[in-house]
Coordinates of C-alpha atoms in Angstrom, one line a residue:
Chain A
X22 CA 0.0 0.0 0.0
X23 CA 1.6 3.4 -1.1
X24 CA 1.7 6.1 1.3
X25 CA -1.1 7.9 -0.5
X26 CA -3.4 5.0 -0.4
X27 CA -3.2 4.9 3.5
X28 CA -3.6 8.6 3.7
X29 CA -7.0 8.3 1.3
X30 CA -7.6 5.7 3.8
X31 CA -7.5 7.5 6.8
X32 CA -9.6 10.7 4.8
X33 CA -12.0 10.5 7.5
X34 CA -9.5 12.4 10.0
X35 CA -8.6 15.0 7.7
X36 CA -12.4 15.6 7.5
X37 CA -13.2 15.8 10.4
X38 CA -9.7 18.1 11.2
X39 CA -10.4 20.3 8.5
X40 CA -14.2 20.9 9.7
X41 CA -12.9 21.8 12.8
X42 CA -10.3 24.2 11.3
X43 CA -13.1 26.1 9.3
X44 CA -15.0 26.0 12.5
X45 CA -12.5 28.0 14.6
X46 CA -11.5 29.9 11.2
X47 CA -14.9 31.1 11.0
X48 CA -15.9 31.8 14.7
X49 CA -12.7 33.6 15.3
X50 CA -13.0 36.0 12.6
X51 CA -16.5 36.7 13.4
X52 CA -15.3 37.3 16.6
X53 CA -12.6 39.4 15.6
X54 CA -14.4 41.1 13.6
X55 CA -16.6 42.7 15.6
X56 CA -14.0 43.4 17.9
X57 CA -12.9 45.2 15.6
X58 CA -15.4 47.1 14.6
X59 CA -15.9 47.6 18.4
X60 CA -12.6 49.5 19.0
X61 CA -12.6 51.4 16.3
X62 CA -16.3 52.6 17.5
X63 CA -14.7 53.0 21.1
X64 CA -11.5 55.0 19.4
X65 CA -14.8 57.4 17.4
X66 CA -14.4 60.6 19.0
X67 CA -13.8 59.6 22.7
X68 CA -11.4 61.1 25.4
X69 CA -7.6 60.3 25.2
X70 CA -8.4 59.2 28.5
X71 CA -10.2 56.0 26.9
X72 CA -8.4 56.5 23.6
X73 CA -4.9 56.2 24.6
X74 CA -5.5 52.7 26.2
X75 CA -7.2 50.9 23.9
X76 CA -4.5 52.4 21.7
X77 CA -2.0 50.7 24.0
X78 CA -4.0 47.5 24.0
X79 CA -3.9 46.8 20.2
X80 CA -0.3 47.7 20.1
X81 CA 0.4 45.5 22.6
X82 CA -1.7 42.5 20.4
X83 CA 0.3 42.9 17.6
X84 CA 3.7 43.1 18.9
X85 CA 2.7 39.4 20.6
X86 CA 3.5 36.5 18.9
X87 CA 0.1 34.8 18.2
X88 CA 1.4 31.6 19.8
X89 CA 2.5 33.1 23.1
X90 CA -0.8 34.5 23.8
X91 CA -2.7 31.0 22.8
X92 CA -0.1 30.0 25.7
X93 CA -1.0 32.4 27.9
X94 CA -5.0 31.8 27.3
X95 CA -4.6 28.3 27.8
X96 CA -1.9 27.7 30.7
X97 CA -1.8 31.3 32.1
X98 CA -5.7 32.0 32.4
X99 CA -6.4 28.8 34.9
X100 CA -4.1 30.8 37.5
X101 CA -6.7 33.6 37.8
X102 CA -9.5 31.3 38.3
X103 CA -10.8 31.6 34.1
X104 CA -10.3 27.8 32.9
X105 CA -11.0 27.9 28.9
X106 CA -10.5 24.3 27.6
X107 CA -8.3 24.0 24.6
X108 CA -10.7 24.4 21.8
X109 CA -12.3 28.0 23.2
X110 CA -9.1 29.5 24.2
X111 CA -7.5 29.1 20.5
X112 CA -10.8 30.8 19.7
X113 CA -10.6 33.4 21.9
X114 CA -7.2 33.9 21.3
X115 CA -7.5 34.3 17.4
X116 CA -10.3 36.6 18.0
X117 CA -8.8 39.2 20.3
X118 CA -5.1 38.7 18.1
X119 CA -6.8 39.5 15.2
X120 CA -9.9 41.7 16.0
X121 CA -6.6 44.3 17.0
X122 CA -5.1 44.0 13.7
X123 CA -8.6 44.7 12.1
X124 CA -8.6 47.5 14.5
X125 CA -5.5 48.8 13.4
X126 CA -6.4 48.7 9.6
X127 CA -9.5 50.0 10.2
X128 CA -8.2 53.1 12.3
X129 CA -5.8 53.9 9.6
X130 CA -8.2 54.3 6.6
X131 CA -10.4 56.3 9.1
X132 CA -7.7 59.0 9.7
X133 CA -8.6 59.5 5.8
X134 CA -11.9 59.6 6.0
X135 CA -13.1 62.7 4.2
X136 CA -14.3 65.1 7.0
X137 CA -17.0 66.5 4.8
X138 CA -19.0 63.8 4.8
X139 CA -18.6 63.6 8.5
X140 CA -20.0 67.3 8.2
X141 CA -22.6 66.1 6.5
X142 CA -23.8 63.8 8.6
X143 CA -23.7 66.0 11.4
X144 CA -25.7 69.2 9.6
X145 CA -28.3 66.7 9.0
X146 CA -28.6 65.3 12.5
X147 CA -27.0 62.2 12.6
X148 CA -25.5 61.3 16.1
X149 CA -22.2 59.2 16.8
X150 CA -24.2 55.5 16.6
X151 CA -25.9 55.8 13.3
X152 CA -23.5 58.0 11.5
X153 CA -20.8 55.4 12.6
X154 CA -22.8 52.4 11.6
X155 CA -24.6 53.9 8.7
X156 CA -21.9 55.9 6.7
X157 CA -18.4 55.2 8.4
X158 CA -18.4 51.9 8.8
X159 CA -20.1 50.4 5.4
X160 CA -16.9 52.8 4.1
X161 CA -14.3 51.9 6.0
X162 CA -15.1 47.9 5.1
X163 CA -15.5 48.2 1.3
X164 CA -12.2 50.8 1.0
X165 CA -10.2 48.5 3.0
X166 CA -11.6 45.2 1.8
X167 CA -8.1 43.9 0.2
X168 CA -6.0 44.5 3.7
X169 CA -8.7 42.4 5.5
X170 CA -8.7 39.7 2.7
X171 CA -4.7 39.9 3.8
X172 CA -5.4 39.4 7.5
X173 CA -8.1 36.8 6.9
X174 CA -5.2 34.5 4.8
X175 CA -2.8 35.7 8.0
X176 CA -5.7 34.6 10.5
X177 CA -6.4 31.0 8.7
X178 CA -2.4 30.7 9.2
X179 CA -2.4 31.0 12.9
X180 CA -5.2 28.3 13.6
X181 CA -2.5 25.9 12.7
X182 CA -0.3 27.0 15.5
X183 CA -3.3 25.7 18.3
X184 CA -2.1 22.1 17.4
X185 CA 0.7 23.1 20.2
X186 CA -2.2 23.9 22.6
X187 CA -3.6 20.3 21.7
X188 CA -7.0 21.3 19.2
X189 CA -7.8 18.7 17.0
X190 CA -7.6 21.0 14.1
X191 CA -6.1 20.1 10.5
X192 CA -2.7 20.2 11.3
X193 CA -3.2 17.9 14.2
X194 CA -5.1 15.3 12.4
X195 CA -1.8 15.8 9.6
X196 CA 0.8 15.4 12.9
X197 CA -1.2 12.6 14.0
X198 CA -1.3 10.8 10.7
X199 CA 2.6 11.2 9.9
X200 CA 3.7 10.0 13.4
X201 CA 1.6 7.0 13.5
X202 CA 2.2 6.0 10.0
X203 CA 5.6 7.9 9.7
X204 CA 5.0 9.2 6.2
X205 CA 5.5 13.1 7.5
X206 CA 6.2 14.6 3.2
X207 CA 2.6 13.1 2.3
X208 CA 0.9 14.3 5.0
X209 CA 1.9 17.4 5.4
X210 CA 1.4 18.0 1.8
X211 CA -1.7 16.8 1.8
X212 CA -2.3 19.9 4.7
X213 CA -1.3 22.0 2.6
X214 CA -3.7 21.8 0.0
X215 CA -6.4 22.1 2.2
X216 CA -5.0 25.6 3.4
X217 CA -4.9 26.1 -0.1
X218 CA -8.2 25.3 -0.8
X219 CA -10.1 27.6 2.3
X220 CA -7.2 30.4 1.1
X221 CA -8.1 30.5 -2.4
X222 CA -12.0 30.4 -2.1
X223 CA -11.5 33.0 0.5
X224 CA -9.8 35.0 -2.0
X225 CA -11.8 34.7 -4.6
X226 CA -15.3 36.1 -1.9
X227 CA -13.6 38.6 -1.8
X228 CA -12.7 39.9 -4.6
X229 CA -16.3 39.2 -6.1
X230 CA -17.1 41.3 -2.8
X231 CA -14.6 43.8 -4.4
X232 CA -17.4 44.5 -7.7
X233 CA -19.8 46.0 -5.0
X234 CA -17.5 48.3 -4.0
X235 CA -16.0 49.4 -7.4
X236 CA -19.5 50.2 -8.2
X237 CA -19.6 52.6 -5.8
X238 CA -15.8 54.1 -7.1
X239 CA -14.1 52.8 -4.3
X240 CA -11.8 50.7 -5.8
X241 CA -10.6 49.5 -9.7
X242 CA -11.3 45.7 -9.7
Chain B
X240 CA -43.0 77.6 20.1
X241 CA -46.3 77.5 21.1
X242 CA -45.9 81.0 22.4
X243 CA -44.5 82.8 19.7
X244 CA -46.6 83.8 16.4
X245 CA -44.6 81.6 13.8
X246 CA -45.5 84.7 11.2
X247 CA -43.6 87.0 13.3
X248 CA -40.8 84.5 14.8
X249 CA -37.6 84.7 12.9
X250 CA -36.6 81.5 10.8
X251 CA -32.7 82.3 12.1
X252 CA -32.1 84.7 14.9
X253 CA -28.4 86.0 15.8
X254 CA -27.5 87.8 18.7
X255 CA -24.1 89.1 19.7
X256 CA -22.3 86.0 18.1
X257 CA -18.5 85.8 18.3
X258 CA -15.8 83.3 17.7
X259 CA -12.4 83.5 17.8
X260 CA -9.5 81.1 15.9
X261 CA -6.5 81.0 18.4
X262 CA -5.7 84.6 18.6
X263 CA -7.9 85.9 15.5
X264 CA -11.5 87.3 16.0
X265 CA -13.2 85.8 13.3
X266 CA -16.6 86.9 14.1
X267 CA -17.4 90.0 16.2
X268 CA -20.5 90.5 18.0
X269 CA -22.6 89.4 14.4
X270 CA -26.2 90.3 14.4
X271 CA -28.8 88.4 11.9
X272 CA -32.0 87.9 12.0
X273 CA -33.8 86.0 8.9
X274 CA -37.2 86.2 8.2
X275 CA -38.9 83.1 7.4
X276 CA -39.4 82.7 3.2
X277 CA -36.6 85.1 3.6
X278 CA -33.5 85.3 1.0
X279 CA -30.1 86.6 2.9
X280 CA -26.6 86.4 0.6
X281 CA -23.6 86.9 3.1
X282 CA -20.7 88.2 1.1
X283 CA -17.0 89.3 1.5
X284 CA -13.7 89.1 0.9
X285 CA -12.1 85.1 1.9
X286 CA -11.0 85.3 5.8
X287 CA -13.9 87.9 6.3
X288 CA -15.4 85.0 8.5
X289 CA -18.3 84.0 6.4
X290 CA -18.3 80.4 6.2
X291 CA -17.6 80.4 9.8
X292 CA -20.8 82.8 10.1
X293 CA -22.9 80.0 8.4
X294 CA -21.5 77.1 10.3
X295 CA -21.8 78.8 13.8
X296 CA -25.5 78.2 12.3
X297 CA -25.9 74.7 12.4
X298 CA -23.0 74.6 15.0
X299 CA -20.6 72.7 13.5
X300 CA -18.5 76.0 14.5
X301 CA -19.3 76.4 18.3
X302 CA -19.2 80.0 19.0
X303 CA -17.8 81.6 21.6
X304 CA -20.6 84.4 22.8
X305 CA -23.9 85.0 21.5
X306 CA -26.8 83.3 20.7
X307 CA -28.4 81.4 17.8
X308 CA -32.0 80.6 17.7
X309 CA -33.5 78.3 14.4
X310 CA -37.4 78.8 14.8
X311 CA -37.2 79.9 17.9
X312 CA -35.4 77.0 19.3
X313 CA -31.9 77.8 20.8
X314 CA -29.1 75.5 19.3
X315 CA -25.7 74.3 21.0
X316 CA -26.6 75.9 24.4
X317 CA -29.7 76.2 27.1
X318 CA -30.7 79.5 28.2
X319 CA -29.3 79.0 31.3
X320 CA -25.9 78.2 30.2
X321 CA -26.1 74.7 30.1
X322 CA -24.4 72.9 27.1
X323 CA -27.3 70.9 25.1
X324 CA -26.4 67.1 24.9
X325 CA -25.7 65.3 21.5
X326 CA -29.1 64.6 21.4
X327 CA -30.6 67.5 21.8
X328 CA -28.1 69.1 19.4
X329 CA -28.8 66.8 16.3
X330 CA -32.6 67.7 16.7
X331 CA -32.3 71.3 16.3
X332 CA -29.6 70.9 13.7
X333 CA -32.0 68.8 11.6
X334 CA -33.9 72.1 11.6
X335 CA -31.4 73.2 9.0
X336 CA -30.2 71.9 6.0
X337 CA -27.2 72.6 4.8
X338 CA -25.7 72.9 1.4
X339 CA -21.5 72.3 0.8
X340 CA -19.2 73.6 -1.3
X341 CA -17.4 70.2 -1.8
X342 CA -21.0 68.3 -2.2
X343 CA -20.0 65.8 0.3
X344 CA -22.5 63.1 -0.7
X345 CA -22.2 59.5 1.0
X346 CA -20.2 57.5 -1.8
X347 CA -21.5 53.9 -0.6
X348 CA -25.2 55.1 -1.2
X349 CA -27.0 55.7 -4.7
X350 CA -28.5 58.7 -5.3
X351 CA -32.4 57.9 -3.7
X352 CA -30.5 56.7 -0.9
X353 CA -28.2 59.5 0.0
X354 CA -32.0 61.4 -0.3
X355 CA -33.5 59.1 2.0
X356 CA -30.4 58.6 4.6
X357 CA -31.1 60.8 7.5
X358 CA -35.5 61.1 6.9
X359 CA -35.2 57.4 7.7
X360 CA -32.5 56.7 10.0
X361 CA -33.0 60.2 12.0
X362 CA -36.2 61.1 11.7
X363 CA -37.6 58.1 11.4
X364 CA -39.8 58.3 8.5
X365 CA -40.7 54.8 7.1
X366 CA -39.0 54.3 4.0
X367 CA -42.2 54.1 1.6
X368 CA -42.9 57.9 3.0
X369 CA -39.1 58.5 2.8
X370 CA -38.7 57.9 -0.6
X371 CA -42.2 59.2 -1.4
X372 CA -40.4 62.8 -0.5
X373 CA -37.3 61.3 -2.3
X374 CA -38.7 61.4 -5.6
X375 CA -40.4 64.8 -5.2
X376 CA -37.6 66.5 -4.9
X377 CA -34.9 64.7 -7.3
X378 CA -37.6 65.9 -9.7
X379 CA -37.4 69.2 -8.8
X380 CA -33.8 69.0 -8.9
X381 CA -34.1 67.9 -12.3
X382 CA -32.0 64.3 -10.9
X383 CA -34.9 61.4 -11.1
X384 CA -33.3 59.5 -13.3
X385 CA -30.6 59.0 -11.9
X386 CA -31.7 58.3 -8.7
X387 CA -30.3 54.4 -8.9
X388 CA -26.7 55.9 -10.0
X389 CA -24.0 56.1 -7.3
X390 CA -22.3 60.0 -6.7
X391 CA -18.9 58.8 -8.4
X392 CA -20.5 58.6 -11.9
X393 CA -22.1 62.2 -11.3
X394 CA -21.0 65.3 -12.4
X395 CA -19.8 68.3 -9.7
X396 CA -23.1 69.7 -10.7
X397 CA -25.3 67.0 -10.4
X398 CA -23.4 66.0 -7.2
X399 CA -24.3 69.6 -5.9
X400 CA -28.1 69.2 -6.8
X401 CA -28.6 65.9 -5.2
X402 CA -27.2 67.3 -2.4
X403 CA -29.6 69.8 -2.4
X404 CA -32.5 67.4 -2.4
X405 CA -30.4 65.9 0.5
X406 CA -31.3 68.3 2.9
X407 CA -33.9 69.8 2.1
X408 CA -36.1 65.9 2.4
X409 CA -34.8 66.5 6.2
X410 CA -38.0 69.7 5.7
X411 CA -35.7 71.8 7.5
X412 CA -36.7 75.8 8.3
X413 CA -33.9 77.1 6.5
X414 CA -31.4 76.0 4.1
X415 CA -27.5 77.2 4.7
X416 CA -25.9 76.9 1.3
X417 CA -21.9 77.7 1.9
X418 CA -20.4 78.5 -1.0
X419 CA -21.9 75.8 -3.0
X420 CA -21.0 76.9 -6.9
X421 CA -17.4 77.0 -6.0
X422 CA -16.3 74.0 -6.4
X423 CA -18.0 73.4 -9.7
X424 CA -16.4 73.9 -13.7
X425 CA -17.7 77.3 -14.8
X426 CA -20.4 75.9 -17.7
X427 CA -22.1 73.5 -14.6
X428 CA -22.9 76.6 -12.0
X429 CA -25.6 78.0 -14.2
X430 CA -27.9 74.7 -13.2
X431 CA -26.9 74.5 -9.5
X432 CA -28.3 78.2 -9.5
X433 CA -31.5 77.7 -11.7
X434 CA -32.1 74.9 -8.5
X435 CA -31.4 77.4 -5.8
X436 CA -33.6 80.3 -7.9
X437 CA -36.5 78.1 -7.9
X438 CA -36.2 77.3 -4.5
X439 CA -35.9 81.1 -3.5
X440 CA -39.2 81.6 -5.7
X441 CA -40.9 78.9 -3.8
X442 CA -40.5 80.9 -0.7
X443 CA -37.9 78.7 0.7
X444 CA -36.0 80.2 3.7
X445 CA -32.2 80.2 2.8
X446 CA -29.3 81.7 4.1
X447 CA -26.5 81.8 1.5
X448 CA -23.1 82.1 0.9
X449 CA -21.7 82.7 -2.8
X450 CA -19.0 84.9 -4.8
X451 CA -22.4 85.0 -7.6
X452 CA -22.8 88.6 -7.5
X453 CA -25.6 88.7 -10.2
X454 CA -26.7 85.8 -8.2
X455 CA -26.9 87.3 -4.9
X456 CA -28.9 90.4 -6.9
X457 CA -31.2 88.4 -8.2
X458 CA -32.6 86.3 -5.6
X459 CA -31.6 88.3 -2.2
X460 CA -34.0 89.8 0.0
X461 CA -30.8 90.9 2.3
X462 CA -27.6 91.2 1.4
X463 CA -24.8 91.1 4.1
X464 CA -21.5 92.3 4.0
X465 CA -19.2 90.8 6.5
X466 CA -15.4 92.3 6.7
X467 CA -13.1 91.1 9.4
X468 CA -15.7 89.2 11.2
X469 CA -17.7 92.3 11.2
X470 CA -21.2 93.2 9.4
X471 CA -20.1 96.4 7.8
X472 CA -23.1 96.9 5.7
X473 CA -26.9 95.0 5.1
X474 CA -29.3 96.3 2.6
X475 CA -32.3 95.0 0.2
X476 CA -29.7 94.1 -3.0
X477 CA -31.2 97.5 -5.1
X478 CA -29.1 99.5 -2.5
X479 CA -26.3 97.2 -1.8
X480 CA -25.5 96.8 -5.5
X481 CA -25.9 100.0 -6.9
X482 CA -25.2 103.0 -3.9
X483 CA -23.6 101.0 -1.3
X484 CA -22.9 103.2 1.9
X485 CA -18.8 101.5 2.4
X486 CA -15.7 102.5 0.3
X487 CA -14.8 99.3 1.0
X488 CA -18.2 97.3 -0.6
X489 CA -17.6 100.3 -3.3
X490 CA -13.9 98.6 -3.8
X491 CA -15.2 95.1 -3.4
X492 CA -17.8 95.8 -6.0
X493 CA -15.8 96.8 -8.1
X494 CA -13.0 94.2 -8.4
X495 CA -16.5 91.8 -8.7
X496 CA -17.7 93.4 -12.0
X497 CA -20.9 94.1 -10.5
X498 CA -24.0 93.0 -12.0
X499 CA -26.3 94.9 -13.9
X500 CA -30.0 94.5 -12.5
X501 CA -31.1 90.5 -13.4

């Protein structure tokens, strides 16, 4: 039996790894989305005295190595009395890791957000909730729409490192399969092209999603 | 309101407004008062604190003394000194509707929408009513047929009429149009105006503005001067145009090839 056969053999783990990868790909980046959507509402014309630490706070995300605060979820959080098993601490940690990045790209396109429009919204009565769900944040999405696509390929990446926290994900079903069967080149190949697969399809949402917003002038697709 | 006679209550009351920029007065104790279905041009020289004069209006300039009252409603601050919450604030501003010089149209929504934005989503008006209004008044704008088109495919002067339509579906008691031919190519301002001239005939209240001095002639009711933050003359435009009191309106006129009578 060739090493491919046994790996077509054993398809079933892959499966069921790469269902739950999609699983925690998806949750998290819901999750980090609206985080960040969140602190770029809570960064919307606040005081520096709530501005300048949640500045701090997504600084300090994205100077972390994504695996040292899956660590810190997973072994650290227990010593404060917060016990997340395995599975909902890589969550958590891909949300909050990632929900500062989309924070941080979304902040930056908003510093050139045209202030007229802000004007606009103002002179005809809009307050801070609507204008910033109606009219800045629809904008915000759809200009920066290629960054995110960036950070969502970047986000799928780092559900491979919560094997080390021990979530049956894809790449642990690939480890799993490679040290029982010692045929590591197949099965990590194999891995691969499932990455592949969720990356490309990804990519290609969203720049379909990208004919919306060049409708609208915002971008030349 | 209930009080006041709404014939006699001004549309736009100023009293002893100033505002200062750092160090620079750019408005000094500014008196207005518009009538309601009245016509007032505000013109002068750039820096003369115009613009700033109109925005203190709608208070997206927060003055620094003095008092503004839309309809008899104070804006930015209660009588007794109290600053108005957020709230508050957006309610009386939706009084007014106000007019750009750079458009600024929301780029994600098409035409109707931009029209039906704030009636639905601040005055709650339900969207069948909302677009109901829409429609009237992209027709009057001359801009129903494009109502599905999105503002980058527009021209300056179509951008500028939508955006007219834009505030006034918000019903407001008086339109603040700063500056709002300026921005446009030369051969488009003559339809942004015809818009504006209908309005004026339709006994709109409007409060305006422009460097249009055959314009201003034509549809004023008042004409204001404003020099160094100061109102240095107001007349009916007869007088202001042809035997105005100031060598320095004289001077102004002058270098603005002043109009003969529309």
């Amino acid at each position: 039996m060739s090493n491919w056969e046994i790996l077509w053999d054993e398809r079933a783990q892959f499966w069921s790894g790469f269902l739950s990868t999609l699983e925690i790909f998806g949750l998290s980046i819901v999750g980090a989305f609206v985080i960040g959507c969140g602190l770029l509402y809570l960064l919307e014309g606040s005081r520096k005295r709530l501005t300048i630490p949640l500045r701090i706070f997504i600084d300090a995300m994205r100077m972390l190595p994504f695996l040292i605060l899956a660590y810190l979820l997973y072994y650290g959080l227990p010593s404060v009395g917060i016990r997340l098993d395995a599975w909902w601490s890589g969550v958590g940690a891909l949300a909050v890791y990632h929900g500062a990045y989309f924070a941080e790209i979304f902040r930056g396109n908003r510093l050139t957000f045209p202030p007229g429009q802000i004007e606009a919204a103002k002179a005809h009565g809009f307050t801070k909730g609507k204008m910033f769900f109606r009219l800045l944040l629809p904008q915000i999405i759809m200009q920066t729409r290629p960054l995110l696509g960036n950070q969502l390929i970047y986000a799928l990446k780092d559900t491979a490192f919560l094997v080390i926290i021990t979530v049956s994900e894809l790449t642990a079903a690939a480890n799993s399969l490679s040290s029982t069967y010692f045929i590591p080149t197949e099965a990590f190949i194999v891995v691969i092209g499932f990455y592949w697969a969720i990356s490309v399809t990804m990519e290609i949402i969203i720049k379909q999603c990208g004919r919306f917003s060049a409708k609208r002038g915002f971008d030349n697709v | 309101m209930s009080e006041a006679n709404t014939s006699e209550m001004a549309a736009v009351s100023i009293r002893h407004l100033s505002k200062s920029f750092d160090d620079v007065e750019v408005l000094r104790d500014v008196e207005l008062e518009v009538k309601t279905g009245e016509v007032v041009t505000i013109i002068g020289s750039s820096g003369s604190g115009k613009s700033t004069l109109l925005r203190c209006i709608n208070w997206l300039e927060k003055p620094d003394r003095g008092s503004i009252h839309i309809a008899g409603q104070r804006i930015g601050i209660h009588e007794d000194g109290r600053p108005m919450p957020v709230r508050e604030l957006a309610k009386v501003r939706a009084k007014t509707g106000m007019v750009f010089q750079g458009f600024n149209l929301w780029p994600h929504l098409n035409v109707l929408h931009n029209v039906t934005e704030a009636p639905i989503h601040v005055q709650g008006a339900s969207k069948r009513e909302a677009e109901e209004r829409a429609m009237a008044l992209l027709e009057k704008v001359g801009m129903v047929d494009k109502r599905d088109s999105y503002p980058n495919t527009l021209s300056g002067g179509q951008k500028q009429r939508v955006a007219i339509a834009r505030a006034l579906a918000m019903q407001p008691e008086v339109m603040l149009f700063d500056e709002p031919t300026s921005a446009l190519d030369p051969e488009l301002v003559g339809e942004v105006l015809a818009v504006i001239k209908d309005l004026s005939a339709e006994g709109y209240t409007m409060v305006m503005v422009t460097h249009e001095m055959a314009f201003a002639r034509a549809v004023s009711d008042q004409v204001v001067f404003l020099e160094k933050g100061l109102i240095i003359e107001r007349a009916d435009p007869e007088t202001f145009f042809t035997t105005p009191k100031t060598d320095r309106v004289r001077k102004f006129l002058e270098n603005h090839d002043t109009p003969s009578p529309a």
